[in-house]
Coordinates of C-alpha atoms in Angstrom, one line a residue:
P976 CA -73.2 -15.1 19.7
C977 CA -70.1 -17.0 21.6
T978 CA -68.9 -18.2 18.3
Q979 CA -68.6 -14.6 16.6
R980 CA -67.2 -13.1 19.4
K981 CA -64.3 -15.9 19.6
D982 CA -64.1 -15.0 15.8
I983 CA -63.7 -11.7 16.4
L984 CA -61.2 -12.2 19.4
H985 CA -59.3 -14.7 16.9
K986 CA -59.0 -11.9 14.3
D987 CA -57.9 -8.9 16.9
A988 CA -55.4 -11.1 18.4
S989 CA -54.1 -12.0 14.7
A990 CA -53.9 -8.3 14.0
V991 CA -52.1 -7.7 16.9
M992 CA -49.5 -10.6 16.2
T993 CA -49.1 -9.4 12.6
N994 CA -48.6 -5.9 13.8
T995 CA -45.8 -7.1 16.2
V996 CA -44.2 -9.2 13.6
V997 CA -44.6 -6.3 10.9
G998 CA -43.0 -3.6 13.5
G999 CA -40.2 -6.1 14.6
I1000 CA -39.1 -6.6 10.8
M1001 CA -39.1 -2.8 10.1
V1002 CA -37.0 -2.3 13.2
S1003 CA -34.6 -4.9 12.1
Y1004 CA -35.0 -3.4 8.4
D1005 CA -33.7 0.0 9.9
F1006 CA -30.9 -1.4 12.2
F1007 CA -29.4 -3.1 9.3
Q1008 CA -29.7 -0.2 7.1
Q1009 CA -27.9 2.1 9.4
E1010 CA -25.2 -0.6 10.0
L1011 CA -24.9 -0.9 6.0
D1012 CA -24.8 2.7 5.4
T1013 CA -22.2 3.0 8.1
R1014 CA -19.9 0.7 6.8
H1015 CA -20.3 1.9 3.5
D1016 CA -19.1 5.4 4.7
K1017 CA -16.5 3.8 6.8
Y1018 CA -15.4 2.3 3.2
E1019 CA -15.8 5.5 1.4
R1020 CA -13.4 7.3 4.1
L1021 CA -10.8 4.5 3.7
V1022 CA -10.5 4.7 -0.1
K1023 CA -10.1 8.7 0.3
I1024 CA -7.5 7.9 2.8
S1025 CA -5.6 5.3 0.6
R1026 CA -5.6 7.9 -2.4
D1027 CA -3.7 10.4 -0.3
V1028 CA -1.3 7.7 0.5
T1029 CA -0.8 6.3 -2.8
I1030 CA -0.2 10.1 -3.9
E1031 CA 2.4 11.2 -1.4
S1032 CA 4.0 7.8 -1.8
K1033 CA 4.4 8.6 -5.7
R1034 CA 5.8 11.9 -4.9
T1035 CA 8.3 10.4 -2.2
I1036 CA 9.9 8.2 -5.2
F1037 CA 9.6 10.7 -7.5
L1038 CA 11.7 12.5 -5.0
L1039 CA 14.0 10.0 -4.4
H1040 CA 14.8 9.4 -8.2
R1041 CA 16.9 12.8 -7.9
V1042 CA 19.5 10.8 -5.8
T1043 CA 21.1 9.8 -8.9
S1044 CA 21.9 13.6 -9.9
V1045 CA 22.3 15.5 -6.8
Q1046 CA 25.5 16.2 -5.0
D1047 CA 24.2 16.4 -1.2
T1048 CA 22.1 13.1 -1.2
E1049 CA 21.6 13.2 2.6
D1050 CA 19.4 16.1 2.5
L1051 CA 17.3 14.6 -0.2
L1052 CA 16.9 11.4 2.0
N1053 CA 16.0 13.3 5.0
E1054 CA 13.0 14.9 3.1
A1055 CA 12.3 11.7 1.8
E1056 CA 11.9 10.7 5.4
A1057 CA 9.8 13.6 6.4
K1058 CA 7.4 13.0 3.7
L1059 CA 7.0 9.4 4.5
D1060 CA 6.4 10.6 8.3
G1061 CA 3.4 12.2 6.8
V1062 CA 2.4 9.0 5.1
R1063 CA 2.5 7.1 8.0
Q1064 CA 0.4 9.6 9.6
K1065 CA -2.2 9.0 7.2
I1066 CA -1.9 5.1 7.6
G1067 CA -2.6 5.8 11.5
Q1068 CA -5.7 7.4 10.3
I1069 CA -6.8 4.2 8.6
A1070 CA -5.7 2.3 11.6
E1071 CA -8.3 4.6 14.0
E1072 CA -10.8 3.7 11.0
L1073 CA -10.0 0.0 11.4
R1074 CA -10.3 -0.1 15.3
G1075 CA -12.4 -3.0 16.5
E1076 CA -13.0 -3.9 12.9
D1077 CA -12.3 -7.1 10.5
I1078 CA -9.8 -5.3 8.3
Y1079 CA -10.0 -8.3 5.6
Q1080 CA -13.6 -6.4 5.5
F1081 CA -12.2 -3.2 4.2
H1082 CA -9.0 -4.6 2.7
R1083 CA -9.6 -3.7 -0.8
A1084 CA -10.2 0.1 -0.1
F1085 CA -7.0 0.9 1.5
T1086 CA -4.5 -2.0 0.0
P1087 CA -3.6 0.4 -3.0
G1088 CA -2.1 2.9 -0.7
I1089 CA -0.4 0.5 1.4
Q1090 CA 1.6 -1.2 -1.5
E1091 CA 2.7 2.0 -2.7
Y1092 CA 3.7 2.9 0.8
V1093 CA 5.5 0.1 0.8
E1094 CA 7.3 0.6 -2.5
A1095 CA 8.1 4.1 -1.3
A1096 CA 9.7 2.7 2.0
S1097 CA 11.5 0.1 0.4
F1098 CA 13.0 2.2 -2.0
L1099 CA 14.4 4.6 0.6
H1100 CA 15.7 1.7 2.6
Y1101 CA 17.6 0.2 -0.2
I1102 CA 19.2 3.9 -1.3
R1103 CA 20.4 4.2 2.4
H1104 CA 21.5 0.7 3.1
R1105 CA 21.6 -1.4 -0.1
S1106 CA 19.2 -4.1 1.1
L1107 CA 15.7 -5.1 1.6
I1108 CA 13.6 -3.9 4.4
S1109 CA 11.7 -6.6 5.8
L1110 CA 8.0 -7.0 6.7
E1111 CA 8.8 -6.5 10.4
E1112 CA 10.7 -3.5 10.0
I1113 CA 7.8 -2.0 8.0
N1114 CA 5.4 -2.7 10.8
A1115 CA 7.6 -1.7 13.5
R1116 CA 7.1 2.2 12.0
L1117 CA 3.3 1.8 11.8
V1118 CA 2.7 2.2 15.5
F1119 CA 1.0 5.4 16.7
M1120 CA 0.0 6.9 19.9
R1121 CA -3.4 8.5 20.3
T1122 CA -4.6 10.5 23.2
E1123 CA -7.9 10.6 24.7
K1124 CA -9.4 13.7 26.5
A1125 CA -11.8 14.0 29.0
D1126 CA -15.0 15.9 28.9
P1127 CA -14.4 18.9 27.2
R1128 CA -17.3 20.8 29.0
G1129 CA -15.3 20.0 32.5
P1130 CA -13.0 22.5 34.3
E1131 CA -10.0 20.7 32.8
A1132 CA -10.0 18.7 29.8
L1133 CA -7.0 16.2 31.4
P1134 CA -5.9 13.5 29.2
L1135 CA -7.1 9.9 30.3
G1136 CA -4.1 8.3 28.8
A1137 CA -2.3 7.4 25.7
Q1138 CA -3.6 4.3 23.3
V1139 CA -1.4 2.5 21.3
L1140 CA -2.7 1.8 17.7
T1141 CA -1.0 -0.4 15.4
F1142 CA -1.4 -1.1 11.7
Q1143 CA -0.5 -4.6 10.5
V1144 CA 0.9 -4.8 6.7
T1145 CA -0.4 -8.0 5.3
P1146 CA 2.1 -10.6 3.8
S1147 CA 0.3 -9.9 0.3
D1148 CA 0.6 -6.1 0.7
Y1149 CA 4.4 -6.3 0.9
L1150 CA 5.0 -8.9 -1.7
L1151 CA 3.2 -6.5 -4.2
G1152 CA 4.9 -3.6 -2.8
V1153 CA 8.5 -5.0 -3.2
A1154 CA 7.3 -6.6 -6.5
D1155 CA 6.7 -2.9 -7.7
L1156 CA 10.0 -1.7 -6.0
T1157 CA 11.7 -3.5 -8.8
G1158 CA 10.5 -1.2 -11.6
E1159 CA 11.8 1.8 -9.7
L1160 CA 15.4 0.3 -9.4
M1161 CA 15.3 -0.4 -13.2
R1162 CA 14.6 3.4 -13.8
M1163 CA 17.2 4.1 -11.2
C1164 CA 19.7 1.8 -13.3
I1165 CA 18.6 4.1 -16.1
S1166 CA 19.3 7.2 -14.5
S1167 CA 22.5 6.0 -13.0
V1168 CA 23.8 4.9 -16.7
G1169 CA 22.4 8.1 -18.0
N1170 CA 24.8 10.1 -15.6
G1171 CA 28.1 7.9 -16.1
D1172 CA 27.6 5.8 -13.4
I1173 CA 28.8 2.4 -14.3
D1174 CA 29.3 0.8 -10.7
T1175 CA 25.6 1.1 -9.4
P1176 CA 23.9 -0.7 -12.7
F1177 CA 26.0 -4.3 -11.4
Q1178 CA 24.7 -3.6 -7.9
L1179 CA 21.0 -3.2 -9.0
S1180 CA 21.4 -6.5 -11.0
Q1181 CA 22.6 -8.7 -8.4
F1182 CA 19.9 -7.5 -6.1
L1183 CA 17.1 -7.5 -8.5
R1184 CA 18.3 -11.1 -9.0
Q1185 CA 18.1 -11.9 -5.6
I1186 CA 14.6 -10.6 -5.3
H1187 CA 13.8 -12.6 -8.5
D1188 CA 14.8 -15.8 -6.9
G1189 CA 13.0 -15.1 -3.9
F1190 CA 9.8 -14.5 -5.9
S1191 CA 10.5 -17.9 -7.8
Y1192 CA 10.4 -19.9 -4.6
I1193 CA 6.9 -18.7 -3.7
G1194 CA 5.6 -19.5 -7.5
N1195 CA 2.0 -20.3 -7.7
T1196 CA 1.6 -20.8 -4.1
G1197 CA 1.5 -16.8 -3.1
P1198 CA -1.3 -14.5 -3.9
Y1199 CA -3.0 -14.2 -7.6
E1200 CA -1.6 -10.6 -7.9
V1201 CA 2.0 -11.7 -7.0
S1202 CA 1.9 -14.1 -10.0
K1203 CA 0.9 -11.4 -12.2
K1204 CA 3.6 -9.0 -11.2
L1205 CA 6.4 -11.3 -11.7
H1206 CA 6.2 -10.7 -15.4
T1207 CA 7.1 -7.1 -15.0
L1208 CA 9.8 -8.1 -12.5
R1209 CA 11.4 -10.4 -15.3
Q1210 CA 11.2 -7.9 -17.3
S1211 CA 13.0 -5.0 -15.3
L1212 CA 15.7 -7.5 -14.2
G1213 CA 16.2 -8.6 -18.1
K1214 CA 16.6 -4.8 -19.1
V1215 CA 19.3 -4.4 -16.3
E1216 CA 21.2 -7.6 -16.9
D1217 CA 21.3 -6.3 -20.8
A1218 CA 22.8 -2.9 -19.6
C1219 CA 25.2 -4.5 -17.4
Y1220 CA 26.3 -7.1 -20.3
A1221 CA 26.7 -3.8 -22.8
L1222 CA 28.4 -2.0 -19.9
R1223 CA 31.1 -5.1 -19.3
V1224 CA 31.6 -5.7 -23.3
R1225 CA 31.7 -2.1 -24.5
G1226 CA 31.7 0.1 -21.6
S1227 CA 35.2 1.6 -22.5
E1228 CA 34.1 2.2 -26.0
I1229 CA 30.8 3.9 -25.1
P1230 CA 31.0 7.9 -24.6
K1231 CA 29.2 8.7 -21.5
H1232 CA 26.7 10.9 -22.6
M1233 CA 25.7 7.9 -24.8
L1234 CA 25.5 5.0 -22.1
A1235 CA 21.8 5.3 -21.7
D1236 CA 21.4 4.1 -24.9
V1237 CA 22.2 0.4 -24.1
F1238 CA 18.6 0.2 -22.7
S1239 CA 16.9 0.8 -26.3
S1240 CA 17.7 -3.0 -27.1
R1241 CA 14.9 -4.2 -25.1
T1242 CA 11.2 -2.9 -24.7
T1243 CA 10.2 -3.1 -21.2
I1244 CA 6.5 -4.1 -20.6
I1245 CA 5.3 -1.7 -17.8
D1246 CA 2.3 -3.0 -15.7
P1247 CA -0.7 -0.5 -16.5
E1248 CA -1.6 -0.4 -12.5
E1249 CA 1.9 1.3 -12.3
G1250 CA 0.8 4.4 -14.2
V1251 CA 2.2 7.6 -13.0
V1252 CA -0.4 10.2 -11.4

């Protein structure tokens, strides 16, 4: 009887221990499932915000391309700046989502929008200043103030204080955005020549050559995507240089309304990622 009782107690203890272990595993499983679901939902929200950033940035770029055909360029540039302010508010939402998170866990979700924003901001900066915007200047515009309020159920919902949120564009996103900028400058060159402007192409050619030299210094040490876009950059530079050569040699002979034909001598390969939406 004593032996049987010990066996029964041992079986009961084993059953209790097994149930405890299984219960602990289920609790851990539920916790990890909830954490993964939360991260997945955050990732999807970031993808949607990035898509909005991309669309609004492209619209800003399309607006800026009108600068070669309007009389009052300042109004157009101010309108473009207002659009970029709206884009920066969207990036502020990304900063809120990334508060307390490792951004590289979610980087693939928002990098397309950030690259497009860098492209639009650098395009506007070049039109205004004829120079390349720096990474520090871009990040300086991505500082956001958020105000947290007290319990709204209280008698007065007074602000508890302003909180500063910052978003830092990564060097790789900056380089990829600048690489895409060269395609827009090439298109700007085409528009300028089509409107009879023979000075802008030479300015753009010099600027694009400087950007190309900078990317050449990076070589294979930079991100893989940068080396992929270097080929497109060379195509844009070559097309602008062909136009400048034709303008220098035969510019006085070509009627202004036919100047755009000098670009037909080279077929430009456009990166499929730069498709118009």
